[in-house]
């Protein structure tokens, strides 16, 4: 995807359940996109559903973007922190879109603490997006004021994981 | 808020952008009661030292404080969710008669799709009913701009301004370029009794002013920058507003669109001219047929959404079906139900209450989740404060039935206290439980008088809930930690048997409390 020239917006759907850091994840990606000079639109849910219910966050960026919501069948990438939520929202993914759900298990194995699972997956995601590692790290530092070095490490491990996966995919 | 220094542009939600815009406009006083999707407005406003910002006890109080500040001469703002304005309707209606001194804006956030609300009411109607101008931004960048214009509008026409957001404008984020603060001139407080004392004679005279003002506002709407035309081919044109505009643009990026940002009074001439300029006109609006009704009254020919789309929020994928007038086919997606956090003190209370087979009249808060399995131990939930008063009615209407009222600490302070006084005064008996987790939990943990802290995080007088229950006239008041669930069960059983007006305060902090 990062080799394509972006004309229509990139659509990424983040999902999981309350407390998993879904909104933080889309925030980091959104800030990274904004720092890269893109127009960003992003939806969030607050309140009731954050009590362990389904949480999703739509993120779109590009030259011009209008709607904060992605249409079914139009998401380029699905970033899920919960397999059941993937099932629920799979229909948003476009044909041939990228589903990062399979990285949840990898993340759990690789990070020292459950808290860093979403940062690891952000690293994986970054391997597939036209945003530089520098802006990602800047976005990470803005959103996570605590445990910054651990978060950076988890992110870079995720990036590595994503890159090797991307190479496999292309071969 | 995440501050990006480069070019002074921030990834702001509508609420954050609105807070920033209001600050830039010289806002001095702001008051609100938390409620999704409006909560972040005051949380962000509170970060600016120039603004005197508060969580009020409820929306009526918030409205009166903020409005009073405007009469006092400082630009001020009220914010709440849609149902919050219901609580503040009394001062709102008459404030429109009185007008303002310094600019005053009432921000109200609707919740189409019921993401976190008890109904889907469409606040736009309130503008017609209350005779106040209504502004609605289409996104966060417009919220930042329009809120500044709203203060100007308020002062130019001597009127409170209704500023309507929805979940998708309040909580959607985008790049928002920002500016700096301009101090607004404070205005002297004057004793203008004909304007501020709404006795019948004065109110009659003010009503004349209100009607004249509406005519002037309608004239202003014709050229107001709130309403924008995007030119396009004459084949198909749209009239739309709010987030619906973005959905239309996604499908028809180059179509002719009249985007309304001032929804009442409407720019009649502009609408007529636009309608004439296109061969086919479609009105796209979320929830009620608000624009539809007004355009019908103007005898303009257009197509509107099938009535089935009045229920639930609009989504971008609905646009083609709306344009062709088709019925809504999809039901809300199956979502994982929210539930009480693991370790939440409310678990113990519902665990205990379940044993008594009583009708449990609830209220608005995390504890409403007690209605869901495994407890299924909450049998009504209507509004803030209803956990005290509704059970009184149930007892009167269904004597002999076992009824227990349940309410939260913040909710009790919001509007439960008057209900308790009413119960004592009218000799109602029965058990009421105040689930005191020392925070406004559902909206993400806001302070209230029972926490002893203000919105700005300062220490303040602490309202002792047990004391106020006693002086309101409760026969017995107990405070117990619900984690001692055996003791709690025994206590509930004892109080139920006694048949007095009893309050049990189950006190244990929300586990998310910082
Ligand atoms: S936020 Fe607090 S009160 Fe609400 S469910 Fe979680 S622990 Fe309970």
XYZ file of C-alpha atoms and ligand atoms in Angstrom:
693
model
C 0.000 0.000 0.000
C 2.848 2.377 0.796
C 4.052 2.152 -2.779
C 0.774 3.461 -4.189
C 0.268 7.133 -4.730
C -2.555 8.205 -2.483
C -5.401 9.881 -4.289
C -8.504 8.727 -2.455
C -8.326 8.713 1.342
C -6.794 5.864 3.291
C -9.433 4.252 5.498
C -8.486 2.430 8.657
C -11.002 0.906 11.021
C -9.876 0.379 14.613
C -11.950 -1.861 16.855
C -11.971 -3.686 20.125
C -13.803 -3.422 23.409
C -13.867 -0.758 26.098
C -10.586 -0.434 27.942
C -8.357 -1.860 25.184
C -7.046 1.488 24.013
C -8.877 1.593 20.685
C -9.256 5.381 20.800
C -5.616 5.884 21.817
C -4.515 3.794 18.851
C -6.551 5.750 16.326
C -5.375 8.965 17.976
C -1.715 8.076 17.474
C -2.297 7.141 13.851
C -4.387 10.282 13.298
C -1.705 12.558 14.719
C 0.971 10.799 12.652
C -1.125 11.401 9.519
C -1.704 15.027 10.419
C 2.012 15.592 11.080
C 2.639 14.146 7.622
C 0.529 16.897 6.102
C -2.672 14.954 5.472
C -6.208 15.980 6.206
C -7.580 13.685 8.887
C -11.102 12.718 9.946
C -11.717 10.348 12.766
C -14.741 9.133 14.686
C -14.863 8.065 18.308
C -17.389 6.620 20.725
C -17.634 7.738 24.320
C -19.868 7.022 27.274
C -21.913 3.901 27.772
C -20.161 1.615 25.287
C -16.804 2.304 26.895
C -17.959 0.134 29.783
C -16.645 -3.069 28.205
C -18.862 -2.721 25.134
C -17.867 -2.602 21.486
C -15.655 0.359 20.669
C -14.708 1.343 17.164
C -12.928 4.319 15.715
C -12.889 5.153 12.036
C -9.824 6.959 10.743
C -9.538 8.470 7.287
C -6.735 10.561 5.880
C -5.733 11.925 2.516
C -5.636 15.127 0.510
C -9.296 15.847 1.110
C -11.603 13.833 3.308
C -15.239 14.583 4.104
C -16.984 11.938 6.183
C -15.606 10.815 9.527
C -17.175 7.406 8.913
C -15.959 4.668 6.575
C -18.530 2.878 4.453
C -18.887 -0.919 4.519
C -16.515 -2.521 2.042
C -14.253 0.534 1.947
C -11.743 0.059 4.756
C -8.202 -0.522 3.539
C -7.044 -1.877 6.860
C -8.809 -3.367 9.866
C -6.912 -2.950 13.118
C -8.611 -5.110 15.690
C -7.760 -5.792 19.299
C -10.445 -8.422 19.721
C -11.276 -11.368 17.451
C -15.039 -11.136 18.110
C -15.061 -7.504 17.069
C -13.276 -8.475 13.857
C -16.169 -10.806 13.091
C -18.632 -8.021 13.736
C -16.903 -5.448 11.558
C -15.221 -7.556 8.874
C -17.736 -6.387 6.286
C -16.155 -2.934 6.426
C -12.947 -4.302 4.933
C -12.622 -3.889 1.181
C -11.847 -6.820 -1.107
C -8.179 -7.566 -0.652
C -8.017 -5.253 2.375
C -5.565 -5.925 5.136
C -6.767 -7.541 8.352
C -4.302 -7.110 11.216
C -6.253 -9.275 13.672
C -3.744 -12.074 13.312
C -1.133 -9.874 14.930
C -2.913 -9.818 18.283
C -1.388 -13.157 19.290
C 2.024 -12.116 18.048
C 1.778 -8.921 20.026
C 0.791 -10.720 23.207
C 3.848 -12.985 22.854
C 6.250 -10.184 22.111
C 5.419 -7.436 24.568
C 6.555 -7.470 28.198
C 3.194 -6.219 29.452
C -0.374 -6.356 28.131
C -0.425 -2.549 28.201
C 1.825 -2.403 25.162
C -0.200 -4.661 22.880
C -1.809 -1.762 21.061
C 1.505 0.053 20.655
C 3.000 -3.075 19.106
C 0.096 -3.312 16.696
C 0.557 0.375 15.826
C 4.092 -0.566 14.847
C 2.753 -3.346 12.618
C 0.274 -0.924 11.070
C 3.015 1.606 10.391
C 4.731 -0.892 8.077
C 1.764 -0.584 5.718
C 1.259 3.167 5.697
C 3.019 6.040 3.906
C 3.964 7.759 7.166
C 7.558 7.988 8.332
C 8.757 6.306 11.519
C 9.778 9.731 12.795
C 6.215 11.097 12.739
C 4.919 7.921 14.350
C 7.369 8.298 17.192
C 6.432 11.947 17.578
C 2.737 10.987 17.707
C 3.470 8.233 20.242
C 5.337 10.664 22.464
C 2.392 13.052 22.377
C -0.234 10.500 23.324
C 1.749 8.452 25.845
C 3.235 10.695 28.457
C 4.175 7.698 30.574
C 6.384 4.663 29.796
C 7.661 6.345 26.662
C 10.720 4.196 26.082
C 8.733 0.962 26.566
C 6.122 2.205 24.123
C 8.776 3.115 21.603
C 10.332 -0.293 21.889
C 6.999 -2.077 21.472
C 6.281 0.097 18.452
C 9.619 -0.633 16.781
C 9.203 -4.369 17.426
C 5.801 -4.174 15.813
C 7.216 -2.296 12.856
C 9.799 -5.030 12.373
C 7.099 -7.688 12.555
C 4.935 -5.840 10.052
C 7.801 -5.355 7.617
C 8.750 -9.014 7.540
C 5.108 -9.896 7.053
C 4.821 -7.400 4.206
C 7.833 -8.955 2.458
C 6.277 -12.415 2.776
C 3.059 -11.105 1.367
C 4.772 -9.658 -1.657
C 6.803 -12.792 -2.392
C -6.083 17.896 23.842
C -3.133 17.065 21.721
C -1.216 20.116 20.800
C 0.730 20.076 17.559
C 2.908 23.156 17.420
C 3.448 23.120 13.661
C 1.283 25.767 11.953
C -0.980 25.954 14.969
C -3.132 23.108 13.804
C -4.554 20.512 16.154
C -6.316 17.192 15.796
C -9.412 18.371 17.621
C -12.793 16.836 18.206
C -15.792 19.112 17.663
C -15.974 19.595 21.423
C -12.291 20.503 21.722
C -12.522 22.832 18.728
C -15.598 24.506 20.176
C -13.832 25.033 23.504
C -10.849 26.567 21.727
C -13.048 28.787 19.549
C -15.015 30.008 22.550
C -11.785 30.860 24.337
C -10.570 32.778 21.292
C -13.878 34.669 21.271
C -13.148 35.995 24.743
C -15.367 33.616 26.713
C -15.294 34.448 30.425
C -17.828 32.213 32.187
C -18.975 28.678 31.346
C -21.215 26.238 33.204
C -22.454 22.728 32.440
C -23.455 19.378 33.837
C -21.624 16.426 32.230
C -23.430 14.291 29.660
C -22.275 12.320 26.612
C -21.599 13.629 23.957
C -21.139 17.126 25.457
C -18.829 16.471 28.435
C -15.476 17.399 26.849
C -16.628 20.938 26.063
C -16.364 22.111 29.669
C -13.441 19.801 30.439
C -11.479 21.612 27.736
C -12.793 25.067 28.558
C -11.650 24.493 32.136
C -8.028 24.258 30.960
C -8.014 27.975 30.089
C -7.150 30.153 33.066
C -9.028 33.170 31.646
C -12.345 31.342 31.905
C -14.364 30.890 35.077
C -15.722 27.382 34.414
C -17.833 25.107 36.588
C -19.644 21.812 36.818
C -22.996 22.938 38.050
C -25.305 20.807 40.144
C -27.638 20.292 37.168
C -28.431 21.825 33.798
C -31.021 24.265 35.070
C -28.479 25.646 37.509
C -25.795 25.694 34.817
C -28.054 27.615 32.461
C -28.985 30.179 35.080
C -25.387 30.715 36.174
C -24.055 31.073 32.633
C -26.955 33.239 31.518
C -26.643 35.389 34.617
C -22.993 35.950 33.760
C -24.019 37.180 30.307
C -26.428 39.647 31.873
C -23.592 40.581 34.210
C -21.634 41.645 31.143
C -19.238 38.756 30.352
C -19.418 36.499 27.310
C -20.648 33.188 28.630
C -21.600 29.699 27.572
C -23.856 26.864 28.699
C -23.330 23.278 27.507
C -25.253 20.051 27.926
C -26.536 17.036 26.099
C -29.971 17.121 24.507
C -31.887 15.772 27.499
C -29.957 18.201 29.686
C -31.630 21.104 27.936
C -34.986 19.617 28.983
C -33.924 20.271 32.572
C -32.948 23.855 31.672
C -36.018 24.627 29.562
C -37.572 26.888 32.158
C -34.852 29.539 32.206
C -34.133 28.994 28.506
C -37.619 29.915 27.328
C -37.756 33.178 29.220
C -34.122 34.105 28.619
C -35.035 34.453 24.941
C -37.537 37.147 25.962
C -35.006 38.957 28.121
C -32.181 38.909 25.608
C -28.596 39.339 26.730
C -26.062 41.933 27.737
C -22.785 40.260 26.696
C -22.927 37.349 24.230
C -24.503 34.105 25.422
C -24.490 30.743 23.643
C -26.271 27.562 24.755
C -24.498 24.529 23.277
C -26.609 21.388 23.062
C -25.321 18.023 21.811
C -27.844 15.591 20.346
C -27.216 11.877 20.198
C -28.688 10.399 17.004
C -28.195 6.659 17.166
C -28.448 6.616 20.971
C -24.777 5.967 21.543
C -25.191 6.880 25.194
C -28.647 8.357 25.830
C -32.178 7.504 26.810
C -33.845 9.067 23.775
C -33.159 10.496 20.317
C -34.881 13.872 20.652
C -34.037 16.427 17.989
C -33.113 19.730 19.631
C -33.632 21.707 16.430
C -37.343 21.951 17.215
C -36.488 23.847 20.396
C -35.368 26.785 18.292
C -38.839 27.192 16.803
C -40.552 26.568 20.115
C -38.220 28.890 22.028
C -37.870 31.458 19.226
C -34.073 31.442 19.393
C -31.660 31.368 16.448
C -30.095 27.955 15.835
C -26.545 27.424 14.571
C -25.205 24.013 13.574
C -21.619 23.338 12.442
C -20.869 20.539 9.978
C -17.570 19.519 11.546
C -14.931 20.420 14.132
C -13.326 23.185 12.070
C -16.722 24.818 11.668
C -17.474 24.383 15.368
C -14.312 26.389 16.053
C -15.372 29.113 13.624
C -19.137 29.170 14.191
C -18.897 29.417 17.968
C -17.017 32.700 17.543
C -19.623 33.935 15.094
C -22.358 32.809 17.475
C -21.180 35.254 20.131
C -21.226 38.043 17.565
C -24.731 37.013 16.490
C -25.900 36.945 20.104
C -24.676 40.474 20.732
C -25.858 41.873 17.423
C -29.428 40.665 17.927
C -29.570 40.761 21.718
C -30.508 37.086 21.989
C -29.334 33.779 23.436
C -28.109 31.556 20.601
C -28.736 27.808 20.422
C -25.686 25.957 19.127
C -26.451 22.396 18.156
C -23.927 19.603 17.807
C -24.466 15.871 17.340
C -22.380 12.895 18.441
C -20.704 12.801 15.035
C -19.709 16.453 15.092
C -18.904 16.530 18.818
C -16.725 13.427 18.803
C -15.298 13.374 15.291
C -11.760 14.719 15.077
C -10.001 16.546 12.276
C -7.206 19.054 11.685
C -8.345 22.381 13.060
C -6.295 25.517 12.430
C -6.570 27.864 15.404
C -6.044 31.507 16.289
C -5.385 33.538 19.404
C -7.692 34.963 22.044
C -9.265 38.362 21.592
C -10.535 39.808 24.838
C -14.175 40.753 24.506
C -15.177 44.021 26.090
C -17.116 43.426 29.294
C -20.331 45.408 29.468
C -21.657 47.213 32.513
C -24.437 45.573 34.496
C -27.504 47.760 34.169
C -30.761 47.741 36.112
C -33.062 47.551 33.141
C -36.217 46.293 34.830
C -38.355 46.358 31.715
C -35.861 43.923 30.170
C -34.940 41.763 33.139
C -38.066 41.560 35.278
C -40.427 39.255 33.431
C -43.724 40.200 35.028
C -46.664 40.000 32.603
C -46.581 43.619 31.403
C -42.842 43.597 30.733
C -42.935 40.107 29.233
C -45.660 41.217 26.823
C -43.479 44.065 25.609
C -40.494 41.751 25.338
C -42.554 39.256 23.342
C -43.082 41.983 20.759
C -39.301 42.417 20.637
C -38.840 38.651 20.220
C -41.114 38.573 17.182
C -39.398 41.618 15.664
C -36.043 40.007 16.331
C -37.086 36.834 14.472
C -37.943 38.897 11.407
C -34.570 40.644 11.595
C -32.796 37.306 12.071
C -34.541 35.857 9.028
C -33.289 38.798 6.990
C -29.791 38.312 8.385
C -29.900 34.576 7.500
C -30.051 35.426 3.791
C -26.480 36.710 3.779
C -25.071 34.956 6.845
C -21.827 33.103 6.295
C -23.288 30.185 8.227
C -25.119 29.170 5.037
C -22.857 28.183 2.179
C -23.525 27.226 -1.425
C -21.267 24.862 -3.294
C -21.907 25.293 -6.993
C -22.410 22.250 -9.194
C -24.273 20.869 -12.194
C -27.988 21.733 -12.306
C -29.092 18.108 -12.558
C -29.181 17.295 -8.868
C -28.827 19.552 -5.836
C -28.834 19.003 -2.074
C -29.889 20.957 0.952
C -28.239 19.547 4.028
C -26.563 20.419 7.327
C -24.347 19.014 10.036
C -22.473 15.766 9.485
C -24.988 14.747 6.799
C -23.176 17.231 4.572
C -20.004 15.131 4.743
C -21.918 11.988 3.818
C -23.441 13.733 0.787
C -20.030 15.045 -0.288
C -18.563 11.545 -0.092
C -21.065 10.331 -2.682
C -21.479 13.495 -4.727
C -18.211 15.414 -4.365
C -19.062 17.901 -7.127
C -22.824 18.272 -6.667
C -24.573 21.572 -6.008
C -25.093 21.792 -2.254
C -26.695 24.372 -0.022
C -25.190 23.667 3.372
C -27.196 25.317 6.106
C -25.361 26.393 9.232
C -28.154 28.630 10.476
C -31.195 26.403 10.715
C -33.588 28.827 12.293
C -34.771 31.220 11.102
C -34.181 29.860 7.603
C -32.837 31.850 4.669
C -36.035 31.535 2.681
C -34.931 33.508 -0.385
C -31.623 31.727 -0.634
C -33.367 28.371 -0.425
C -35.887 29.328 -3.105
C -33.124 30.525 -5.407
C -31.148 27.353 -4.854
C -34.202 25.157 -5.430
C -34.815 26.973 -8.703
C -31.217 26.492 -9.819
C -31.405 22.691 -9.813
C -33.700 20.302 -11.628
C -33.945 17.863 -8.767
C -33.624 18.787 -5.110
C -32.962 16.386 -2.249
C -32.982 17.339 1.433
C -30.664 15.221 3.574
C -31.033 15.647 7.335
C -30.599 13.386 10.324
C -33.465 12.445 12.708
C -36.679 14.489 12.465
C -38.116 16.157 9.342
C -37.112 19.588 10.614
C -35.932 21.173 7.363
C -38.474 19.065 5.514
C -41.368 20.544 7.483
C -40.172 24.107 7.002
C -39.505 23.620 3.283
C -42.920 22.063 2.827
C -44.417 25.140 4.428
C -42.575 27.219 1.821
C -44.165 24.982 -0.866
C -40.762 24.081 -2.287
C -40.555 20.872 -4.319
C -37.948 18.412 -3.122
C -37.364 14.822 -2.155
C -36.667 13.836 1.459
C -35.608 10.656 3.162
C -38.077 7.846 3.728
C -39.609 8.205 7.227
C -37.873 4.992 8.316
C -34.634 6.995 8.356
C -35.957 9.262 11.105
C -34.948 6.532 13.538
C -31.276 6.108 14.324
C -28.300 8.036 13.004
C -27.539 8.536 9.328
C -24.511 6.785 7.933
C -22.655 7.555 4.712
C -23.778 4.311 3.094
C -27.435 5.351 3.399
C -27.133 8.287 1.004
C -27.961 6.460 -2.270
C -31.132 4.977 -0.729
C -32.090 8.354 0.713
C -31.689 10.050 -2.649
C -33.955 7.493 -4.303
C -36.484 7.594 -1.470
C -36.025 3.965 -0.472
C -36.935 2.527 2.895
C -34.286 1.794 5.502
C -33.447 -1.888 5.505
C -30.660 -2.325 8.022
C -31.229 -2.632 11.728
C -28.639 -1.425 14.255
C -25.610 -3.704 14.128
C -25.304 -6.281 16.871
C -22.760 -4.909 19.291
C -21.166 -6.280 22.378
C -23.239 -4.962 25.236
C -21.523 -2.730 27.733
C -21.296 -4.102 31.241
C -20.211 -2.995 34.695
C -16.426 -3.027 34.988
C -14.923 -6.039 36.733
C -14.604 -5.021 40.371
C -17.240 -2.282 40.128
C -18.902 -1.720 43.524
C -22.330 -1.789 41.850
C -21.959 -5.565 41.325
C -22.383 -6.135 45.038
C -25.477 -3.979 45.276
C -27.280 -5.709 42.419
C -26.164 -9.089 43.693
C -27.848 -8.243 46.994
C -30.955 -6.589 45.523
C -31.680 -9.482 43.193
C -32.658 -11.590 46.212
C -35.599 -9.409 47.205
C -37.660 -9.733 44.063
C -38.650 -6.080 44.220
C -39.439 -3.734 41.355
C -36.239 -1.713 41.126
C -36.719 1.785 39.800
C -33.397 3.022 38.447
C -31.859 6.218 37.196
C -29.212 7.385 34.710
C -25.685 6.147 35.311
C -23.408 3.121 35.164
C -25.847 1.317 37.447
C -28.406 1.334 34.628
C -26.298 -1.587 33.401
C -27.828 -3.555 36.302
C -30.768 -4.075 33.908
C -28.603 -6.395 31.802
C -27.827 -10.025 32.613
C -26.564 -11.537 34.843
C -28.548 -9.318 37.220
C -31.553 -8.158 35.226
C -32.235 -6.286 38.442
C -33.390 -2.888 37.253
C -36.882 -2.423 35.927
C -37.149 1.212 34.934
C -34.875 4.061 33.878
C -36.403 7.298 32.673
C -34.415 10.368 33.614
C -32.070 12.042 36.067
C -33.649 11.987 39.512
C -36.322 9.484 38.523
C -34.769 6.891 40.835
C -36.285 8.716 43.806
C -39.596 10.061 42.502
C -40.661 7.344 40.091
C -40.722 4.699 42.876
C -42.923 7.018 44.936
C -45.417 7.018 42.086
C -45.127 3.262 41.653
C -45.944 2.748 45.310
C -48.946 5.013 45.075
C -50.160 3.357 41.887
C -49.420 -0.217 42.910
C -49.829 -0.331 46.688
C -48.495 -3.442 48.362
C -45.888 -4.127 45.681
C -42.294 -4.180 46.778
C -40.479 -1.252 45.171
C -36.891 -0.073 45.674
C -35.490 3.136 44.227
C -31.892 3.268 43.059
C -29.890 6.387 42.203
C -26.240 7.469 41.981
C -24.429 10.100 44.021
C -24.049 12.654 41.232
C -27.597 11.988 40.068
C -28.937 12.384 43.586
C -27.323 15.797 43.850
C -28.511 16.668 40.320
C -32.197 16.159 41.006
C -32.785 13.464 43.610
C -32.792 15.774 46.626
C -36.072 17.471 45.757
C -37.643 14.048 45.217
C -36.563 12.908 48.657
C -38.043 16.044 50.234
C -41.239 15.343 48.323
C -41.376 11.767 49.601
C -40.916 12.917 53.194
C -43.384 15.791 52.845
C -46.059 13.603 51.286
C -45.504 10.786 53.778
C -44.238 8.258 51.263
C -42.459 5.265 52.760
C -40.060 2.809 51.246
C -36.436 2.069 50.552
C -34.136 4.218 48.436
C -30.558 3.261 47.670
C -27.931 5.834 46.775
C -25.056 4.057 45.078
C -22.276 6.415 46.027
C -19.111 5.783 44.027
C -17.848 9.309 44.671
C -17.752 10.386 41.022
C -19.894 11.009 37.931
C -18.740 7.688 36.485
C -20.648 7.058 33.275
C -19.394 10.195 31.573
C -15.797 9.384 32.411
C -15.336 10.566 35.988
C -16.355 14.158 36.698
C -16.412 15.921 40.038
C -19.627 16.996 41.784
C -20.525 18.507 45.174
C -20.252 15.093 46.851
C -16.606 14.702 45.790
C -15.374 17.907 47.374
C -13.576 19.028 44.212
C -14.483 21.512 41.473
C -14.161 21.201 37.700
C -10.832 22.993 37.949
C -9.635 20.414 40.455
C -9.714 22.765 43.424
C -10.787 21.627 46.890
C -14.167 22.918 47.937
C -16.949 22.330 50.446
C -17.938 18.693 50.524
C -21.632 17.856 50.459
C -22.220 14.985 52.883
C -24.968 12.973 51.282
C -25.999 11.277 54.549
C -26.506 14.668 56.175
C -28.662 16.028 53.431
C -30.778 12.850 53.377
C -31.423 13.254 57.083
C -32.495 16.898 56.839
C -34.662 16.138 53.805
C -36.706 13.940 56.129
C -35.548 10.343 55.639
C -36.545 8.276 58.703
C -33.339 6.259 58.600
C -30.043 6.821 56.818
C -27.396 4.096 56.670
C -23.977 4.206 55.078
C -22.448 0.859 54.173
C -19.645 -0.482 51.995
C -21.408 -2.697 49.427
C -18.422 -5.043 49.329
C -19.740 -6.318 52.664
C -22.581 -7.855 50.709
C -23.921 -10.113 53.482
C -24.317 -7.165 55.795
C -25.850 -5.190 52.974
C -28.424 -7.915 52.381
C -29.329 -8.005 56.051
C -29.652 -4.263 56.150
C -31.888 -4.140 53.070
C -34.090 -6.857 54.535
C -34.381 -5.039 57.854
C -35.217 -1.681 56.280
C -37.735 -3.222 53.896
C -39.533 -4.843 56.839
C -39.685 -1.644 58.854
C -41.635 0.155 56.162
C -40.147 3.585 56.883
C -38.732 6.150 54.479
C -35.198 4.780 54.480
C -32.077 5.650 52.591
C -29.148 3.278 52.326
C -26.000 4.833 50.938
C -23.753 2.137 49.484
C -20.391 3.838 49.483
C -17.376 2.550 47.575
C -15.396 4.471 44.961
C -15.613 3.687 41.262
C -12.545 1.640 40.352
C -11.743 4.067 37.543
C -11.545 6.976 39.952
C -8.082 8.500 39.688
S -16.920 3.236 35.559
Fe -16.931 2.927 37.772
S -19.073 2.942 38.346
Fe -18.997 2.674 36.128
S -19.077 0.452 35.807
Fe -16.901 1.013 35.896
S -16.343 0.802 38.080
Fe -18.559 0.828 37.957
